Amino acid sequence: MRLSRRQLLAGGAAAGLAAGGIYELVDQLGGSPSRPAAQGLTPEQHLLQGVRVVEDNGVEVVVPPLHHQLVTARVKVGESKRELTDAQRSLEDALAKLDAQFEQSPAGLGVTVAWGLPYFRRFVPKLADQHIPVDLRASKSKAKPVPVLLDSRRFPSDPEEMLLESNDVALLLRSDHLDHIAAGAKAIGDLGVFELTSIRKGFAGGGFEGGQGLPKKMAVAAQVPGSFLIPDGSELFLGFTSTQKAGLGPPKIANIEELGFSPGGYFAQGTHLATSHITEDVEAWYVNFPHQERVSTVFRPGLEVKEDVQTVPQGPNDVSDTARVHRDFATSKQIGHSAALQTVSRLAKTAVGTSGAIYGPGTAIPHRADFNTLDNPFFWSADPERDAMSDVPAAGVHFVVFNPSSDDFNRGRLAMDGVLPDGTKLPFHPRDRGQGFNSILRTTHRQNFIVPPRRHRSFPLVELLA
Ligand code: HEM
């Protein structure tokens, strides 16, 4: 069954928000797993409650929500304080209604509202300069004040045609239930304060209960080349589990203030969101990369893993530091995606958070919330030509990650390309075969956002306008 985008979207953006399209298959093919109860709302918008942890290959794995939707938009209200505070009130009312209707969990609906630099520059430039916190670590290494939110940048392995986006706002919706996502998207879409620029849809998880797993079922249904080679039960198109508990930051660690990256202030209990869309050449991955090379480029060169293993232990004792990455590169001319990233994404020594939490060496910092997609590159775009929209489903990831700051994300993303935190730049051509698995990835879009704490999630700072 091949469903063209044009058939689905006769009704434009509004229809796109509610329409499931190929993603309705997720419910037919998957079905929502049982979940522990949620415990009230956190001050953080990006944390989900009631998340289930299962064990695979003796490793604890977080079961992500089934459905995901990321909507980007521009603000379409006037710049007067009156218009902005009216918009702030109507958005906050709608979000508060969703909070009352759904618990902040996969069983309910996770809602995260994030704001881009274009919003702050247009509506509250002076207040933003005053209140967007400084990243103390980045400021020290750059010997000048560096804010926690920076414009998104290009990385060595990015293709020329990748677009750096300039949306005012992004809305992330996560749930096991497609109708909860549709309800959330409609509640915000109907407010009339936003002009949508894109709708991005996807799914995650799948095979922990046995059987084929969602990525394979969805890719096969959409006839993605090479999809029949995806291992049954795999959580991702590329065959390896990516949400093992040890590889995801503990609850508060990605908060702007938690590790002392910045005082936080107005944005304390907020975090930084980096989003990108990445296509994956599934066929090339399984046809051109033998099993051992897939393991070496995802995890670490030379790591031995049995053919049928999908969840590879990456606990604090399995972490690679810069010296290890150099040694492995010297012998193999390869870097592992995880190993290279771990030089930045894991704590080198014990840290005590401002919340009082104690984090041991090897604790992960980034909170990844990425999800698989068949969007090409988006489910819907207000500018199909600029976004190179195609009707043909394509395997990819809507990459979503929460870090304490843009600089912290940039350091990780650079390490993924072999630009290590000790300042060394391993000699790779963009998307070289040994550069992790970058050779089968193509990033098409990227943008950074700040996620305010729940108390300031709607039109941040406008209430402070004179
Ligand atoms: C299509 C794109 C990508 C895929 C399929 C992918 C897949 C994976 C997988 C399978 C792991 C290992 C999971 C584990 O050990 O638990 C991983 C780890 C990770 N990835 Fe990616 N990834 C992708 C892109 C990215 C990007 C763009 C970033 C941005 C910086 C990123 C950041 C990370 C981080 C921080 C880790 C955890 C490393 C650690 O601390 O162990 N990934 N990814």
Coordinates of C-alpha atoms and ligand atoms in Angstrom, one line a residue:
M1 CA 0.0 0.0 0.0
R2 CA 1.7 3.3 -1.1
L3 CA -0.1 6.4 0.2
S4 CA 0.9 9.6 -1.6
R5 CA 1.2 12.8 0.5
R6 CA -1.0 14.7 -2.0
Q7 CA -4.0 12.3 -1.4
L8 CA -3.7 12.9 2.4
L9 CA -3.3 16.6 2.5
A10 CA -6.1 17.9 0.3
G11 CA -7.1 20.0 3.3
G12 CA -3.6 21.7 3.9
A13 CA -2.0 22.4 7.3
A14 CA -5.1 22.0 9.4
A15 CA -5.8 18.6 7.9
G16 CA -2.1 17.7 8.2
L17 CA -2.2 18.3 11.9
A18 CA -5.0 15.7 12.5
A19 CA -4.3 13.3 9.6
G20 CA -2.4 10.2 10.5
G21 CA -1.7 9.1 7.0
I22 CA 0.8 6.2 6.9
Y23 CA 1.4 6.7 10.6
E24 CA -2.1 5.3 11.3
L25 CA -0.4 2.0 10.5
V26 CA 1.5 2.4 13.8
D27 CA -1.7 1.6 15.8
Q28 CA -2.7 -1.2 13.5
L29 CA 0.8 -2.7 13.6
G30 CA 1.9 -1.8 17.2
G31 CA -0.7 -1.2 19.9
S32 CA 0.1 0.8 23.0
P33 CA 2.2 -0.9 25.8
S34 CA 1.0 -0.9 29.5
R35 CA 2.6 2.0 31.4
P36 CA 3.3 2.9 35.1
A37 CA 1.1 5.7 36.5
A38 CA 2.4 9.3 36.2
Q39 CA 3.0 11.5 39.3
G40 CA 1.7 15.1 38.6
L41 CA 3.4 17.8 36.5
T42 CA 7.1 18.6 36.6
P43 CA 8.4 22.2 36.4
E44 CA 10.3 20.9 33.4
Q45 CA 8.4 20.7 30.1
H46 CA 10.7 18.1 28.5
L47 CA 10.4 15.3 31.1
L48 CA 7.9 12.5 30.6
Q49 CA 6.4 10.6 33.6
G50 CA 5.2 7.0 33.6
V51 CA 8.0 5.9 31.3
R52 CA 8.5 2.1 31.1
V53 CA 11.9 0.4 31.4
V54 CA 12.4 -3.1 30.0
E55 CA 15.4 -5.3 29.8
D56 CA 17.0 -6.5 26.6
N57 CA 20.3 -8.5 26.5
G58 CA 20.6 -7.7 30.2
V59 CA 20.5 -4.0 29.6
E60 CA 17.9 -1.6 30.9
V61 CA 16.1 0.1 28.0
V62 CA 13.6 3.0 28.1
V63 CA 10.5 2.3 26.0
P64 CA 9.8 5.5 24.1
P65 CA 6.3 6.8 23.3
L66 CA 4.9 5.2 20.1
H67 CA 3.8 8.4 18.3
H68 CA 5.7 11.7 17.9
Q69 CA 4.9 15.0 16.2
L70 CA 7.0 18.1 15.9
V71 CA 5.3 21.2 14.6
T72 CA 7.2 24.4 13.7
A73 CA 5.6 27.8 13.2
R74 CA 6.0 31.6 13.1
V75 CA 4.1 33.9 15.4
K76 CA 1.3 35.7 13.6
V77 CA 0.2 38.3 16.1
G78 CA 1.2 41.9 16.2
E79 CA 4.2 43.2 18.3
S80 CA 2.3 45.4 20.8
K81 CA 2.4 44.3 24.4
R82 CA -1.4 44.0 24.3
E83 CA -1.4 41.6 21.4
L84 CA 1.4 39.6 22.8
T85 CA 0.0 39.2 26.3
D86 CA -3.4 38.2 24.8
A87 CA -1.7 35.6 22.7
Q88 CA 0.3 34.5 25.8
R89 CA -2.9 34.1 27.8
S90 CA -4.8 32.1 25.0
L91 CA -1.8 29.8 24.5
E92 CA -1.4 29.2 28.3
D93 CA -5.1 28.5 28.6
A94 CA -4.9 25.9 25.9
L95 CA -1.8 24.3 27.4
A96 CA -3.3 24.2 30.9
K97 CA -6.4 22.5 29.4
L98 CA -4.2 19.8 27.9
D99 CA -2.3 19.5 31.2
A100 CA -5.7 18.8 32.8
Q101 CA -6.9 16.5 30.1
F102 CA -3.7 14.4 29.8
E103 CA -1.0 13.3 32.2
Q104 CA 2.5 14.2 31.0
S105 CA 3.3 10.6 30.0
P106 CA 3.3 8.3 27.0
A107 CA -0.1 7.0 28.2
G108 CA -1.3 10.6 28.2
L109 CA 0.4 13.3 26.1
G110 CA 3.8 14.9 26.4
V111 CA 3.7 18.6 25.3
T112 CA 6.9 20.6 25.0
V113 CA 6.9 24.2 23.7
A114 CA 10.3 25.6 22.6
W115 CA 11.2 29.1 21.2
G116 CA 13.7 30.0 18.6
L117 CA 16.0 33.1 18.4
P118 CA 13.9 34.7 15.7
Y119 CA 11.0 35.0 18.2
F120 CA 13.3 36.7 20.8
R121 CA 14.9 39.0 18.3
R122 CA 11.6 40.2 16.9
F123 CA 9.4 40.5 20.0
V124 CA 11.6 40.8 23.1
P125 CA 15.2 41.6 22.0
K126 CA 16.2 43.6 25.0
L127 CA 14.6 41.3 27.6
A128 CA 16.2 38.3 25.8
D129 CA 19.6 39.9 26.1
Q130 CA 18.9 40.4 29.8
H131 CA 17.3 37.0 30.6
I132 CA 18.6 34.4 28.2
P133 CA 21.4 32.9 30.5
V134 CA 25.1 32.9 29.7
D135 CA 26.8 29.5 29.3
L136 CA 29.6 29.8 31.8
R137 CA 31.7 27.0 30.4
A138 CA 31.5 28.2 26.8
S139 CA 32.1 31.8 27.8
K140 CA 35.3 30.7 29.6
S141 CA 36.6 28.8 26.6
K142 CA 35.7 31.5 24.2
A143 CA 36.8 34.3 26.5
K144 CA 33.6 36.2 25.9
P145 CA 30.0 36.0 27.1
V146 CA 28.2 33.1 25.2
P147 CA 24.4 32.7 25.7
V148 CA 23.0 29.2 26.2
L149 CA 20.9 29.6 23.0
L150 CA 22.9 30.1 19.8
D151 CA 21.9 30.1 16.1
S152 CA 22.2 26.6 14.7
R153 CA 25.4 26.0 12.8
R154 CA 26.8 23.7 10.0
F155 CA 28.9 20.7 10.9
P156 CA 31.7 19.1 8.9
S157 CA 29.6 16.2 7.7
D158 CA 26.6 18.3 6.8
P159 CA 25.7 18.3 3.1
E160 CA 25.8 21.7 1.2
E161 CA 22.1 21.7 0.7
M162 CA 21.3 21.4 4.4
L163 CA 18.9 24.3 5.6
L164 CA 19.5 26.2 8.8
E165 CA 15.9 27.1 9.8
S166 CA 14.5 30.2 11.4
N167 CA 11.2 29.2 13.1
D168 CA 9.8 31.2 16.0
V169 CA 8.5 28.2 17.9
A170 CA 8.5 24.4 17.9
L171 CA 5.9 22.2 19.5
L172 CA 6.8 18.6 20.4
L173 CA 4.0 16.2 21.1
R174 CA 4.6 12.6 22.3
S175 CA 2.1 9.8 23.1
D176 CA 1.2 6.2 22.7
H177 CA -2.1 7.4 21.3
L178 CA -2.4 9.1 17.9
D179 CA -5.7 10.7 18.9
H180 CA -4.0 12.3 21.9
I181 CA -1.4 13.8 19.6
A182 CA -4.1 15.0 17.2
A183 CA -6.0 16.6 20.1
G184 CA -2.9 18.4 21.3
A185 CA -2.0 19.6 17.8
K186 CA -5.6 20.8 17.1
A187 CA -5.8 22.7 20.5
I188 CA -2.7 24.7 19.6
G189 CA -3.4 24.9 15.8
D190 CA -6.9 26.4 16.4
L191 CA -5.7 29.3 18.5
G192 CA -4.8 31.3 15.5
V193 CA -1.6 32.8 17.0
F194 CA 0.7 30.7 14.9
E195 CA 1.3 30.3 11.2
L196 CA 2.5 26.8 10.7
T197 CA 5.7 26.2 8.7
S198 CA 6.0 22.4 9.0
I199 CA 4.5 19.3 10.5
R200 CA 6.9 16.3 11.2
K201 CA 5.6 12.9 12.2
G202 CA 7.1 9.7 13.3
F203 CA 7.2 6.7 15.6
A204 CA 9.6 4.8 17.8
G205 CA 9.9 1.6 19.6
G206 CA 8.3 -1.5 18.8
G207 CA 9.9 -4.8 19.1
F208 CA 10.5 -5.3 22.8
E209 CA 7.4 -7.4 23.0
G210 CA 8.7 -9.7 20.3
G211 CA 7.7 -9.7 16.7
Q212 CA 8.9 -7.5 13.8
G213 CA 8.9 -4.1 15.6
L214 CA 7.6 -0.8 14.2
P215 CA 10.6 0.4 12.2
K216 CA 10.6 -2.7 10.0
K217 CA 6.8 -3.0 9.7
M218 CA 6.5 0.7 8.7
A219 CA 9.5 0.7 6.3
V220 CA 8.3 -2.5 4.6
A221 CA 4.7 -1.1 4.3
A222 CA 6.2 2.0 2.7
Q223 CA 8.4 -0.2 0.5
V224 CA 11.6 1.6 1.6
P225 CA 14.6 0.1 -0.4
G226 CA 16.4 -2.4 1.9
S227 CA 13.6 -2.4 4.5
F228 CA 13.3 -6.2 4.5
L229 CA 16.9 -6.3 5.8
I230 CA 16.0 -4.5 9.0
P231 CA 16.3 -7.0 11.9
D232 CA 13.0 -8.1 13.4
G233 CA 12.3 -6.4 16.7
S234 CA 14.8 -3.6 16.1
E235 CA 14.0 -0.2 17.7
L236 CA 15.5 1.8 14.9
F237 CA 15.8 1.4 11.1
L238 CA 19.6 0.9 11.6
G239 CA 19.2 -2.2 13.8
F240 CA 20.5 -1.1 17.2
T241 CA 18.7 0.0 20.3
S242 CA 19.2 3.7 21.0
T243 CA 17.3 4.3 24.2
Q244 CA 19.3 2.3 26.7
K245 CA 18.9 3.9 30.1
A246 CA 22.6 4.4 30.7
G247 CA 22.9 6.4 27.4
L248 CA 20.2 8.8 28.3
G249 CA 20.6 11.7 30.7
P250 CA 18.9 11.2 34.1
P251 CA 15.8 13.5 34.7
K252 CA 17.2 16.9 35.6
I253 CA 20.7 16.7 34.2
A254 CA 19.8 18.5 30.9
N255 CA 18.3 21.4 32.8
I256 CA 20.1 24.6 31.9
E257 CA 21.2 25.2 35.6
E258 CA 21.7 21.6 36.9
L259 CA 25.4 21.1 36.1
G260 CA 26.3 24.7 36.7
F261 CA 26.5 25.6 33.0
S262 CA 24.5 28.7 33.9
P263 CA 22.6 30.2 36.8
G264 CA 19.3 29.7 34.9
G265 CA 17.3 32.6 36.3
Y266 CA 14.1 33.1 34.4
F267 CA 14.9 29.9 32.4
A268 CA 15.9 27.7 35.4
Q269 CA 14.3 24.2 35.0
G270 CA 14.3 24.9 31.3
T271 CA 16.6 23.2 28.8
H272 CA 18.0 23.5 25.2
L273 CA 16.4 21.7 22.2
A274 CA 18.3 20.9 19.0
T275 CA 16.2 19.5 16.1
S276 CA 17.3 18.2 12.8
H277 CA 15.9 15.9 10.0
I278 CA 18.3 13.2 8.8
T279 CA 17.6 10.7 6.0
E280 CA 19.1 7.2 6.3
D281 CA 20.2 5.0 3.4
V282 CA 18.9 1.8 4.9
E283 CA 19.8 -0.3 1.8
A284 CA 23.5 0.9 1.8
W285 CA 23.7 0.3 5.5
Y286 CA 22.8 -3.4 5.3
V287 CA 24.2 -4.2 1.9
N288 CA 27.6 -2.4 2.1
F289 CA 28.4 -2.7 5.8
P290 CA 29.0 -6.2 7.2
H291 CA 27.9 -6.8 10.8
Q292 CA 31.3 -6.1 12.4
E293 CA 31.6 -2.8 10.6
R294 CA 28.1 -1.8 11.6
V295 CA 29.1 -2.5 15.3
S296 CA 32.4 -0.6 15.0
T297 CA 30.8 2.5 13.4
V298 CA 27.8 2.7 15.8
F299 CA 29.6 1.8 19.0
R300 CA 33.4 1.4 19.0
P301 CA 35.9 0.0 16.5
G302 CA 36.8 -3.6 17.3
L303 CA 33.9 -4.1 19.8
E304 CA 32.7 -7.7 19.3
V305 CA 28.9 -8.2 19.4
K306 CA 27.0 -11.3 18.3
E307 CA 25.0 -11.0 15.1
D308 CA 21.5 -11.2 16.7
V309 CA 22.3 -8.6 19.5
Q310 CA 20.5 -5.3 19.1
T311 CA 21.1 -3.7 22.6
V312 CA 24.8 -3.3 23.3
P313 CA 25.8 -2.4 26.9
Q314 CA 27.0 1.2 27.1
G315 CA 27.1 1.6 30.8
P316 CA 29.6 3.9 32.7
N317 CA 32.3 1.2 32.4
D318 CA 31.9 0.9 28.6
V319 CA 32.4 4.6 27.9
S320 CA 35.2 5.8 25.6
D321 CA 37.3 8.8 26.5
T322 CA 39.3 10.9 24.0
A323 CA 42.5 8.8 24.4
R324 CA 40.5 5.6 23.6
V325 CA 39.0 7.2 20.5
H326 CA 42.5 8.2 19.4
R327 CA 43.9 4.7 20.0
D328 CA 41.0 3.1 18.1
F329 CA 41.4 5.5 15.2
A330 CA 45.1 4.9 14.9
T331 CA 44.5 1.2 14.4
S332 CA 41.2 1.2 12.4
K333 CA 40.9 4.7 10.8
Q334 CA 37.3 4.5 12.2
I335 CA 35.4 6.2 15.0
G336 CA 32.2 4.8 16.6
H337 CA 29.2 7.1 16.8
S338 CA 28.7 6.4 20.5
A339 CA 32.4 6.3 21.4
A340 CA 33.1 9.6 19.8
L341 CA 30.0 11.2 21.3
Q342 CA 30.8 9.8 24.7
T343 CA 33.9 12.1 24.9
V344 CA 31.4 14.9 25.3
S345 CA 28.1 13.3 26.3
R346 CA 29.3 11.5 29.5
L347 CA 30.6 13.0 32.7
A348 CA 34.3 12.5 33.2
K349 CA 34.0 12.8 37.0
T350 CA 31.3 12.9 39.7
A351 CA 29.1 16.0 39.7
V352 CA 26.6 17.3 42.2
G353 CA 23.6 19.0 40.5
T354 CA 21.9 22.2 41.8
S355 CA 19.0 19.9 42.6
G356 CA 21.3 18.0 45.0
A357 CA 21.4 14.9 42.7
I358 CA 24.8 13.2 42.6
Y359 CA 25.9 12.0 39.1
G360 CA 28.8 9.4 38.9
P361 CA 31.5 9.3 36.2
G362 CA 30.1 8.0 32.9
T363 CA 26.6 9.5 33.5
A364 CA 25.1 10.6 30.2
I365 CA 24.0 14.3 29.9
P366 CA 22.0 14.6 26.6
H367 CA 18.3 13.6 26.7
R368 CA 17.6 12.2 23.3
A369 CA 14.0 12.1 22.1
D370 CA 14.6 11.3 18.5
F371 CA 12.1 9.3 16.5
N372 CA 12.0 7.4 13.2
T373 CA 10.1 8.8 10.3
L374 CA 9.0 8.2 6.7
D375 CA 8.6 11.9 6.1
N376 CA 10.5 13.2 3.1
P377 CA 11.6 15.5 4.7
F378 CA 8.4 16.6 6.4
F379 CA 4.8 15.4 6.6
W380 CA 3.7 18.9 5.6
S381 CA 5.5 22.1 4.7
A382 CA 4.3 25.7 4.1
D383 CA 7.1 26.0 1.5
P384 CA 7.3 22.6 -0.3
E385 CA 9.8 23.9 -2.8
R386 CA 12.3 25.3 -0.2
D387 CA 12.0 22.2 1.9
A388 CA 12.3 19.9 -1.2
M389 CA 9.2 18.0 -0.3
S390 CA 8.7 14.6 -1.9
D391 CA 5.8 12.3 -2.1
V392 CA 8.0 9.2 -1.8
P393 CA 8.3 8.0 1.8
A394 CA 12.0 8.0 3.0
A395 CA 13.6 6.3 6.0
G396 CA 14.9 8.9 8.4
V397 CA 15.1 10.4 11.9
H398 CA 13.6 13.6 13.3
F399 CA 16.5 14.1 15.6
V400 CA 15.4 15.8 18.9
V401 CA 17.8 16.2 21.8
F402 CA 17.8 18.2 25.0
N403 CA 21.1 19.5 26.3
P404 CA 22.0 22.2 28.9
S405 CA 23.0 24.6 26.1
S406 CA 23.7 25.1 22.3
D407 CA 27.4 24.9 23.0
D408 CA 27.0 21.5 24.7
F409 CA 25.1 20.2 21.7
N410 CA 27.6 21.6 19.3
R411 CA 30.5 19.9 21.2
G412 CA 28.7 16.5 20.9
R413 CA 27.8 17.0 17.2
L414 CA 31.4 18.0 16.4
A415 CA 32.7 14.9 18.2
M416 CA 30.3 12.8 16.1
D417 CA 32.3 14.0 13.1
G418 CA 35.7 13.3 14.7
V419 CA 36.3 16.9 16.0
L420 CA 37.1 16.0 19.6
P421 CA 36.9 18.1 22.8
D422 CA 40.7 18.1 23.2
G423 CA 40.8 20.2 20.0
T424 CA 42.0 17.5 17.7
K425 CA 40.3 17.0 14.3
L426 CA 40.6 13.5 13.0
P427 CA 41.3 13.5 9.3
F428 CA 37.9 12.5 7.8
H429 CA 36.3 13.7 4.5
P430 CA 32.7 14.7 5.1
R431 CA 30.7 11.4 5.5
D432 CA 33.8 9.2 5.1
R433 CA 33.0 5.5 5.6
G434 CA 34.9 5.4 8.9
Q435 CA 33.3 8.5 10.3
G436 CA 30.9 6.6 12.5
F437 CA 27.8 5.9 10.3
N438 CA 27.7 9.4 8.8
S439 CA 28.3 8.0 5.3
I440 CA 24.7 6.7 5.2
L441 CA 23.2 9.9 6.8
R442 CA 22.2 13.1 5.1
T443 CA 21.0 16.0 7.3
T444 CA 18.4 18.2 5.5
H445 CA 17.3 20.7 8.2
R446 CA 18.5 22.0 11.6
Q447 CA 17.5 24.5 14.3
N448 CA 18.1 25.3 17.9
F449 CA 15.5 26.3 20.5
I450 CA 15.2 27.1 24.2
V451 CA 12.6 25.2 26.2
P452 CA 11.4 27.5 29.1
P453 CA 10.3 25.9 32.3
R454 CA 6.5 25.2 32.4
R455 CA 5.8 28.5 34.3
H456 CA 7.2 30.5 31.3
R457 CA 6.3 28.2 28.4
S458 CA 3.9 30.6 26.6
F459 CA 5.4 33.6 24.8
P460 CA 8.3 33.9 27.2
L461 CA 9.3 37.4 28.6
V462 CA 6.3 39.3 27.0
E463 CA 4.8 39.8 30.5
L464 CA 7.9 41.8 31.3
L465 CA 7.5 44.3 28.4
A466 CA 7.1 47.9 29.6
Ligands
HEM1 C1 20.1 9.0 12.0 C2 20.7 9.5 12.9 C3 21.1 8.8 14.2 C4 21.0 7.5 14.6 C5 20.3 6.3 13.8 C6 21.6 7.4 15.9 C7 21.6 6.2 16.6 C8 22.3 6.1 17.8 C9 22.5 4.8 18.5 C10 22.0 3.5 18.0 C11 23.1 5.1 19.6 C12 23.7 4.1 20.6 C13 22.7 4.0 21.7 C14 23.1 3.6 23.0 O1 24.3 3.2 23.1 O2 22.3 3.6 23.8 C15 23.3 6.6 19.7 C16 23.9 7.2 20.7 C17 23.9 8.6 20.7 N1 23.7 9.5 19.7 FE1 23.0 9.0 18.0 N2 22.1 8.6 16.3 C18 21.8 9.4 15.3 C19 22.2 10.8 15.2 C20 22.7 11.4 16.3 C21 22.9 12.9 16.2 C22 22.7 13.8 15.1 C23 23.4 13.2 17.4 C24 23.8 14.6 17.9 C25 24.7 14.9 18.6 C26 23.4 11.9 18.2 C27 23.8 11.9 19.5 C28 23.9 10.7 20.2 C29 24.3 10.6 21.6 C30 24.6 11.8 22.5 C31 24.4 9.3 21.9 C32 24.7 8.7 23.3 C33 26.2 8.5 23.4 C34 26.5 8.0 24.8 O3 26.6 8.8 25.7 O4 26.6 6.8 25.0 N3 23.0 10.9 17.5 N4 22.8 7.1 18.5

